[in-house]
Amino acid sequence: MNALEIKAAEPVTIALADLTRDPELSCRAKGTSKRTVAEYAEAMKCGAVFPPVVAFVDSKGTHWLADGFHRCAAAELGGLTEVP
């Protein structure tokens, strides 16, 4: 595989406690919206299925959340311990 070929990993379930969330990595200029988190949490409780979050693993084995800050916060608010 050359530098331009990236193999996408199959989605897995990961414990929220295992995800490192650095607000500096969030693409949202205003950070995480409490209103959006509450809306997502309610939707999750009603069975809504959200896309998997995106995380990367560094050379030390740390899982860095890259996309899904609202989904992770909503899952925690809703009492979940894992996300896809």
Coordinates of C-alpha atoms in Angstrom, one line a residue:
M1 CA 0.0 0.0 0.0
N2 CA 1.4 3.4 -0.9
A3 CA 0.9 6.7 0.9
L4 CA -2.2 7.5 -1.2
E5 CA -4.0 4.3 -0.4
I6 CA -5.8 4.3 2.9
K7 CA -7.7 1.2 4.0
A8 CA -10.9 2.0 5.9
A9 CA -11.3 0.0 9.1
E10 CA -14.5 -2.0 9.7
P11 CA -16.8 -0.2 12.2
V12 CA -16.5 -1.6 15.7
T13 CA -18.0 -0.7 19.1
I14 CA -15.9 1.2 21.5
A15 CA -16.3 2.2 25.1
L16 CA -16.9 5.9 25.6
A17 CA -14.3 5.8 28.4
D18 CA -11.7 4.6 25.9
L19 CA -12.1 7.7 23.6
T20 CA -9.9 10.7 24.2
R21 CA -11.9 13.8 23.4
D22 CA -9.8 16.9 22.8
P23 CA -12.0 20.0 22.1
E24 CA -9.2 21.3 19.9
L25 CA -9.9 18.5 17.5
S26 CA -13.6 19.3 17.1
C27 CA -14.6 20.9 13.8
R28 CA -17.3 23.0 15.5
A29 CA -16.1 26.6 16.0
K30 CA -18.5 27.0 19.0
G31 CA -17.8 23.5 20.5
T32 CA -20.5 21.1 21.6
S33 CA -24.0 22.4 21.8
K34 CA -25.9 21.3 24.9
R35 CA -29.2 21.7 23.0
T36 CA -28.0 19.4 20.2
V37 CA -26.7 16.9 22.7
A38 CA -30.0 16.8 24.5
E39 CA -31.9 16.3 21.2
Y40 CA -29.6 13.5 20.1
A41 CA -29.9 11.8 23.5
E42 CA -33.7 11.9 23.3
A43 CA -33.5 10.5 19.7
M44 CA -31.2 7.7 20.8
K45 CA -33.6 6.8 23.7
C46 CA -36.3 6.5 21.0
G47 CA -34.2 4.1 19.0
A48 CA -32.7 6.5 16.4
V49 CA -29.6 5.1 14.8
F50 CA -26.7 7.5 14.2
P51 CA -23.7 7.1 12.0
P52 CA -20.6 5.7 13.8
V53 CA -18.1 8.1 15.3
V54 CA -14.7 8.4 13.8
A55 CA -11.6 7.8 15.9
F56 CA -7.9 7.3 15.2
V57 CA -5.4 5.3 17.1
D58 CA -1.9 6.8 17.6
S59 CA 1.3 4.9 18.0
K60 CA 0.8 4.8 21.8
G61 CA -2.6 3.1 21.4
T62 CA -4.6 6.2 22.4
H63 CA -8.0 6.4 20.6
W64 CA -8.6 10.1 19.5
L65 CA -12.1 11.1 18.7
A66 CA -12.1 12.9 15.3
D67 CA -15.8 13.1 14.5
G68 CA -18.8 12.5 16.8
F69 CA -18.4 14.8 19.8
H70 CA -22.2 15.5 19.9
R71 CA -23.0 11.8 19.5
C72 CA -20.6 10.7 22.3
A73 CA -21.9 13.4 24.7
A74 CA -25.5 12.3 23.8
A75 CA -24.7 8.7 24.4
E76 CA -23.3 9.5 27.8
L77 CA -26.3 11.7 28.7
G78 CA -28.6 8.8 27.7
G79 CA -26.7 6.4 29.9
L80 CA -24.9 4.5 27.2
T81 CA -21.3 3.3 27.7
E82 CA -20.4 2.4 24.1
V83 CA -20.7 3.8 20.6
P84 CA -20.2 2.4 17.2

